[in-house]
Coordinates of C-alpha atoms and ligand atoms in Angstrom, one line a residue:
X20 CA -41.3 -19.4 -28.6
X21 CA -41.4 -15.7 -28.4
X22 CA -38.7 -15.4 -25.7
X23 CA -36.5 -17.8 -27.5
X24 CA -36.6 -15.5 -30.5
X25 CA -36.0 -12.7 -28.6
X26 CA -32.9 -14.2 -26.9
X27 CA -31.5 -15.1 -30.4
X28 CA -32.2 -11.5 -31.7
X29 CA -30.3 -10.0 -28.6
X30 CA -27.3 -12.6 -29.0
X31 CA -27.1 -11.5 -32.4
X32 CA -27.4 -7.8 -31.8
X33 CA -24.4 -8.1 -29.0
X34 CA -22.3 -9.8 -31.9
X35 CA -23.5 -7.9 -34.7
X36 CA -20.4 -7.0 -36.7
X37 CA -20.1 -3.7 -38.8
X38 CA -19.8 -4.0 -42.4
X39 CA -16.9 -2.5 -44.3
X40 CA -18.3 0.8 -45.0
X41 CA -19.5 1.5 -41.3
X42 CA -16.1 0.2 -40.1
X43 CA -14.3 2.7 -42.5
X44 CA -16.6 5.7 -41.6
X45 CA -16.5 5.1 -37.7
X46 CA -12.4 4.8 -37.8
X47 CA -11.9 7.5 -40.6
X48 CA -10.2 4.8 -42.8
X49 CA -8.7 6.5 -45.9
X50 CA -6.6 4.2 -48.3
X51 CA -4.2 5.2 -51.0
X52 CA -5.9 3.8 -53.9
X53 CA -8.4 1.0 -54.7
X54 CA -6.0 -1.7 -54.7
X55 CA -4.9 -0.8 -51.3
X56 CA -8.6 -0.5 -50.2
X57 CA -9.4 -4.0 -51.6
X58 CA -6.3 -5.4 -49.9
X59 CA -7.6 -4.1 -46.5
X60 CA -11.1 -5.2 -47.0
X61 CA -10.0 -8.8 -47.6
X62 CA -7.9 -8.5 -44.2
X63 CA -11.1 -7.1 -42.6
X64 CA -13.1 -9.9 -43.9
X65 CA -11.0 -12.4 -43.0
X66 CA -10.8 -11.1 -39.3
X67 CA -14.6 -10.8 -39.1
X68 CA -14.8 -14.3 -39.8
X69 CA -12.2 -15.4 -37.0
X70 CA -14.1 -12.9 -34.7
X71 CA -17.6 -14.4 -35.5
X72 CA -16.4 -18.0 -35.1
X73 CA -14.8 -17.1 -31.7
X74 CA -17.9 -15.6 -30.6
X75 CA -19.8 -18.6 -31.5
X76 CA -17.6 -20.5 -29.0
X77 CA -18.2 -17.8 -26.4
X78 CA -21.9 -17.9 -27.0
X79 CA -21.7 -21.9 -26.4
X80 CA -19.8 -21.4 -23.1
X81 CA -16.6 -22.6 -24.7
X82 CA -14.4 -19.4 -24.1
X83 CA -14.3 -17.2 -21.2
X84 CA -14.2 -14.0 -23.4
X85 CA -15.8 -12.5 -26.6
X86 CA -14.0 -10.6 -29.1
X87 CA -15.2 -7.8 -31.6
X88 CA -14.2 -5.4 -34.3
X89 CA -12.1 -2.4 -33.3
X90 CA -9.9 0.2 -35.2
X91 CA -7.3 -2.5 -36.0
X92 CA -9.6 -4.8 -37.8
X93 CA -7.9 -4.1 -41.3
X94 CA -4.5 -5.2 -40.2
X95 CA -3.2 -8.8 -39.8
X96 CA -2.1 -9.9 -36.3
X97 CA 1.5 -9.8 -37.7
X98 CA 1.0 -5.7 -38.6
X99 CA -0.4 -5.1 -35.2
X100 CA 2.3 -6.9 -33.2
X101 CA 5.0 -5.3 -35.6
X102 CA 3.7 -2.1 -35.0
X103 CA 3.4 -2.4 -31.2
X104 CA 6.8 -3.7 -30.7
X105 CA 9.7 -1.9 -29.1
X106 CA 13.2 -2.7 -28.5
X107 CA 16.0 -1.4 -26.2
X108 CA 19.5 -2.4 -27.1
X109 CA 21.9 0.0 -25.3
X110 CA 23.6 -1.6 -22.3
X111 CA 23.0 0.5 -19.2
X112 CA 24.2 -0.4 -15.9
X113 CA 21.5 -2.3 -14.3
X114 CA 21.1 -2.8 -10.6
X115 CA 23.5 -0.1 -9.3
X116 CA 21.0 1.3 -6.9
X117 CA 20.3 -0.4 -3.7
X118 CA 17.4 -2.9 -4.7
X119 CA 14.3 -2.7 -2.4
X120 CA 12.3 -5.9 -2.4
X121 CA 8.6 -5.7 -1.5
X122 CA 7.6 -8.1 1.3
X123 CA 4.2 -9.5 0.8
X124 CA 1.8 -8.6 3.6
X125 CA -1.3 -10.3 5.1
X126 CA -3.8 -7.6 4.2
X127 CA -3.7 -7.7 0.4
X128 CA -7.1 -7.2 -0.9
X129 CA -9.1 -9.6 -2.8
X130 CA -9.8 -7.3 -5.6
X131 CA -8.5 -3.7 -6.6
X132 CA -9.0 -1.2 -9.3
X133 CA -6.6 1.5 -9.1
X134 CA -8.9 3.6 -11.4
X135 CA -11.1 4.0 -8.3
X136 CA -8.7 6.0 -6.5
X137 CA -8.4 8.5 -9.4
X138 CA -4.6 7.6 -9.9
X139 CA -4.8 6.0 -13.4
X140 CA -4.1 8.4 -16.2
X141 CA -6.0 8.4 -19.4
X142 CA -5.4 5.8 -21.9
X143 CA -2.9 6.5 -24.6
X144 CA -2.4 5.5 -28.1
X145 CA 0.9 4.6 -29.5
X146 CA -0.2 4.4 -33.0
X147 CA 2.1 3.0 -35.4
X148 CA 5.7 2.2 -34.9
X149 CA 5.6 3.2 -31.2
X150 CA 6.9 1.6 -28.3
X151 CA 4.8 -0.1 -25.9
X152 CA 7.7 -0.6 -23.3
X153 CA 7.8 3.3 -23.0
X154 CA 4.3 3.7 -22.8
X155 CA 3.8 1.1 -20.2
X156 CA 6.6 2.4 -18.1
X157 CA 5.2 6.0 -18.3
X158 CA 1.7 5.0 -17.5
X159 CA 3.2 3.1 -14.4
X160 CA 5.1 5.8 -13.1
X161 CA 2.2 8.3 -13.7
X162 CA 0.3 6.3 -11.2
X163 CA 2.9 5.9 -8.6
X164 CA 3.3 9.7 -8.6
X165 CA -0.5 10.2 -8.1
X166 CA -0.3 7.6 -5.5
X167 CA 2.8 8.7 -3.4
X168 CA 3.1 12.4 -4.4
X169 CA -0.6 13.3 -4.9
X170 CA 0.2 15.0 -8.2
X171 CA -1.3 14.4 -11.6
X172 CA 1.3 14.3 -14.4
X173 CA 1.6 13.5 -18.0
X174 CA 5.1 12.1 -18.7
X175 CA 7.1 11.9 -22.0
X176 CA 7.0 8.7 -23.9
X177 CA 9.5 10.4 -26.4
X178 CA 12.0 11.1 -23.8
X179 CA 12.3 7.3 -23.3
X180 CA 12.1 6.5 -27.1
X181 CA 15.0 9.0 -27.9
X182 CA 17.2 8.7 -24.9
X183 CA 17.2 5.0 -23.8
X184 CA 18.1 3.5 -26.9
X185 CA 19.1 6.0 -29.7
X186 CA 19.1 3.2 -32.3
X187 CA 15.4 2.3 -31.7
X188 CA 13.6 1.0 -34.6
X189 CA 10.2 -0.6 -34.8
X190 CA 11.1 -3.8 -36.2
X191 CA 12.5 -5.5 -33.2
X192 CA 11.0 -8.1 -30.9
X193 CA 10.3 -6.6 -27.6
X194 CA 13.9 -6.8 -26.0
X195 CA 14.1 -8.9 -22.8
X196 CA 15.8 -5.7 -21.2
X197 CA 13.4 -3.1 -22.4
X198 CA 11.8 -2.6 -19.1
X199 CA 15.0 -2.9 -16.8
X200 CA 17.0 -0.6 -18.9
X201 CA 14.1 1.9 -19.2
X202 CA 13.6 1.9 -15.5
X203 CA 17.4 2.2 -15.0
X204 CA 17.6 5.0 -17.3
X205 CA 15.0 7.1 -15.2
X206 CA 17.0 6.5 -12.0
X207 CA 20.3 7.3 -13.6
X208 CA 19.0 10.3 -15.6
X209 CA 17.5 11.6 -12.4
X210 CA 14.1 12.0 -13.9
X211 CA 11.8 12.0 -17.1
X212 CA 10.4 15.1 -18.7
X213 CA 7.0 16.3 -19.0
X214 CA 5.0 15.6 -21.9
X215 CA 4.4 19.5 -22.5
X216 CA 8.0 19.9 -22.9
X217 CA 8.7 16.8 -24.8
X218 CA 5.8 15.7 -26.9
X219 CA 5.4 12.4 -28.6
X220 CA 6.3 12.2 -32.1
X221 CA 5.2 8.5 -32.9
X222 CA 8.2 7.7 -34.4
X223 CA 11.9 7.3 -33.6
X224 CA 13.8 10.4 -33.7
X225 CA 17.4 9.3 -32.4
X226 CA 18.4 12.5 -30.9
X227 CA 17.8 12.8 -27.1
X228 CA 16.3 16.2 -26.1
X229 CA 15.8 15.8 -22.4
X230 CA 16.0 18.9 -20.3
X231 CA 16.6 18.8 -16.7
X232 CA 14.3 22.0 -16.0
X233 CA 11.3 20.0 -17.3
X234 CA 11.6 17.1 -15.2
X235 CA 8.0 15.8 -14.1
X236 CA 9.0 12.5 -12.1
X237 CA 11.9 10.9 -10.3
X238 CA 11.9 7.3 -9.0
X239 CA 14.5 6.2 -6.6
X240 CA 14.7 2.5 -7.6
X241 CA 12.7 -0.2 -9.5
X242 CA 12.1 -3.9 -8.4
X243 CA 11.5 -7.2 -10.0
X244 CA 8.5 -9.5 -9.1
X245 CA 9.9 -12.8 -8.7
X246 CA 9.7 -14.6 -12.3
X247 CA 6.3 -15.9 -12.7
X248 CA 5.1 -15.3 -9.1
X249 CA 1.5 -14.2 -9.5
X250 CA 0.9 -14.1 -5.7
X251 CA 3.7 -11.5 -5.4
X252 CA 2.1 -9.7 -8.4
X253 CA -1.1 -9.6 -6.4
X254 CA 0.8 -8.5 -3.3
X255 CA 2.4 -5.6 -5.1
X256 CA -0.6 -4.5 -7.2
X257 CA -2.8 -4.7 -4.2
X258 CA -0.8 -2.8 -1.6
X259 CA 1.8 -0.7 -3.7
X260 CA 0.4 0.2 -6.9
X261 CA 0.4 -0.5 -10.8
X262 CA 3.1 -2.9 -12.2
X263 CA 4.5 -2.8 -15.8
X264 CA 4.2 -6.3 -17.4
X265 CA 5.1 -7.9 -20.7
X266 CA 3.4 -10.8 -22.4
X267 CA 2.6 -12.6 -25.7
X268 CA -0.6 -11.5 -27.5
X269 CA -2.4 -13.4 -30.5
X270 CA -5.2 -12.4 -33.0
X271 CA -7.9 -12.8 -30.3
X272 CA -5.9 -10.3 -27.7
X273 CA -5.9 -7.6 -30.5
X274 CA -9.8 -8.0 -30.7
X275 CA -10.6 -8.6 -27.2
X276 CA -14.3 -7.3 -26.3
X277 CA -15.1 -8.5 -22.9
X278 CA -14.8 -11.6 -20.4
X279 CA -11.5 -12.8 -19.0
X280 CA -8.9 -13.5 -21.8
X281 CA -7.2 -17.1 -21.7
X282 CA -4.9 -18.4 -24.2
X283 CA -4.3 -22.0 -24.3
X284 CA -1.4 -21.8 -26.9
X285 CA 0.4 -18.9 -25.0
X286 CA 3.9 -19.5 -23.9
X287 CA 4.6 -18.4 -20.4
X288 CA 8.5 -18.4 -20.9
X289 CA 10.1 -14.8 -21.5
X290 CA 11.7 -15.7 -24.9
X291 CA 9.2 -14.4 -27.2
X292 CA 7.1 -11.6 -25.5
X293 CA 5.8 -9.1 -28.0
X294 CA 3.9 -6.5 -25.8
X295 CA 4.1 -4.7 -22.4
X296 CA 1.3 -3.0 -20.7
X297 CA 0.2 -2.1 -17.0
X298 CA -1.6 -4.3 -14.5
X299 CA -3.7 -1.5 -12.7
X300 CA -6.0 -4.2 -10.8
X301 CA -7.3 -7.6 -10.4
X302 CA -10.4 -9.5 -9.2
X303 CA -12.7 -12.1 -10.2
X304 CA -15.5 -12.0 -12.8
X305 CA -18.1 -14.9 -13.1
X306 CA -15.8 -17.1 -11.4
X307 CA -12.5 -16.4 -13.5
X308 CA -9.6 -14.6 -11.6
X309 CA -8.4 -11.7 -13.9
X310 CA -5.7 -9.2 -14.2
X311 CA -6.9 -5.6 -15.2
X312 CA -4.6 -4.5 -17.8
X313 CA -4.3 -1.0 -19.3
X314 CA -3.2 -1.2 -22.8
X315 CA -1.8 1.9 -24.9
X316 CA -3.8 1.4 -28.2
X317 CA -6.5 4.0 -27.7
X318 CA -10.0 3.5 -26.4
X319 CA -11.3 1.5 -29.2
X320 CA -9.2 -1.4 -28.0
X321 CA -10.8 -3.9 -25.4
X322 CA -13.2 -2.4 -23.0
X323 CA -12.3 1.5 -23.5
X324 CA -8.6 0.5 -23.6
X325 CA -8.5 -2.0 -21.1
X326 CA -8.2 -6.0 -21.0
X327 CA -9.1 -8.4 -18.5
X328 CA -6.3 -11.2 -18.7
X329 CA -6.5 -14.7 -17.0
X330 CA -4.9 -14.7 -13.6
X331 CA -3.9 -17.9 -11.6
X332 CA -4.0 -20.1 -14.7
X333 CA -0.2 -21.1 -14.7
X334 CA 1.0 -17.6 -15.4
X335 CA -0.8 -17.4 -18.7
X336 CA 0.9 -15.7 -21.6
X337 CA 3.7 -15.0 -18.8
X338 CA 1.9 -11.8 -17.4
X339 CA 4.3 -12.3 -14.3
X340 CA 7.2 -13.5 -15.8
X341 CA 8.9 -10.2 -16.4
X342 CA 7.0 -7.6 -14.0
X343 CA 8.6 -4.4 -12.8
X344 CA 7.6 -1.5 -10.7
X345 CA 9.2 1.7 -9.6
X346 CA 10.1 3.1 -5.8
X347 CA 9.3 6.8 -5.4
Ligands
NAG416 C1 26.3 -5.0 -24.4 O1 26.8 -5.8 -23.4 C2 27.0 -7.1 -24.0 C3 27.5 -8.2 -22.7 O2 28.2 -7.5 -21.9 C4 28.2 -6.9 -25.0 O3 28.8 -8.1 -25.6 C5 27.8 -5.8 -26.1 O4 28.7 -5.7 -27.0 C6 27.1 -4.7 -25.5 N1 26.6 -4.0 -26.6 C7 26.8 -2.7 -26.7 C8 25.9 -2.1 -27.7 O5 27.6 -2.0 -25.9
NAG417 C1 -6.1 13.7 -10.8 O1 -7.1 13.4 -11.9 C2 -8.1 12.5 -11.5 C3 -9.1 12.4 -12.5 O2 -8.5 12.9 -13.8 C4 -8.9 13.1 -10.3 O3 -9.7 12.3 -9.8 C5 -7.8 13.3 -9.0 O4 -8.4 14.0 -8.0 C6 -6.8 14.1 -9.5 N1 -5.8 14.3 -8.6 C7 -5.0 15.3 -8.1 C8 -4.1 15.0 -7.0 O5 -5.1 16.3 -8.5
NAG418 C1 15.3 -7.6 -12.7 O1 15.8 -8.8 -13.5 C2 16.7 -8.7 -14.6 C3 16.8 -10.0 -15.3 O2 17.0 -11.1 -14.5 C4 18.1 -8.3 -14.0 O3 18.9 -8.0 -15.1 C5 17.7 -6.9 -13.2 O4 19.1 -6.5 -12.3 C6 16.8 -7.2 -12.2 N1 16.5 -5.8 -11.5 C7 16.5 -5.6 -10.3 C8 15.9 -4.2 -9.9 O5 16.4 -6.5 -9.5

């Protein structure tokens, strides 16, 4: 009986949700006025309810992952997606360089975590109205610079936001060409600037202020993973390095806590992707294959900024549908 009680106590401790005041304090939330605060509090309470309902399912073994309150809990899913969406509208010549194609090898490891090699740069925070596609590509290129050139660099997201698409705004769906055009920009432009010389402004400025003397990295080409091919994605992540991916997110994704995220309702066609991030590893946890995904929503998100997403479950949420990686 005692053990039983202890178990109950520890389960509820794991899932103990913060109340409104401690949430506000922890995440330094300041609202314009009481009306605004009440509105945010209602959203928070609604989110809390869904989070708790999901975790009950998790506790009963009906879900492979749990969720929890993070800094986004006073926002609706629409707001979170809206703020994290990016777009790229300008037409750039795509595919003008010779396209290397990775040939999968036999010696692909069963699991890998590129963080173990000291080649994954710290988690960024795109904040409001920023461009997941630019953050994801910068993070990918930073890792490839570390792997292939042995240098630690911080590259400029703002360089991409200003120069790939001068009419960028935050209200677009993730443009299907965002990754291709951005990689092609870095190739055609002969590089991307260092962040020190071109800092993030967390908004669209529109005027391109790239300076050749501040280039921090160049890439020769980029390549596509065959659409939806999780085996090829594994081979590339396992033997080449991190890969930029796009996919769809839902409410539970925003508040992921631990386990392997899987979404029954997710589309795996590439029509409606709303987010981009970086696969920096893969493996198996408690019988579930996963992709280790580096997000750009700060370290309160997921597990210190990372999420494990389902692998080998029919390309769940389209993670292998539009995957791209650079050649140094
Ligand atoms: C982009 O290319 C498409 C198809 O080639 C064309 O219809 C469209 O007008 C172009 N957009 C811009 C902004 O140049
Ligand atoms: C880059 O930084 C990481 C950790 O921040 C460190 O482990 C690694 O040795 C550094 N690499 C180089 C080439 O300086
Ligand atoms: C990747 O695929 C996109 C969409 O099919 C295509 O436009 C682009 O040229 C491809 N890029 C490479 C390097 O193959």
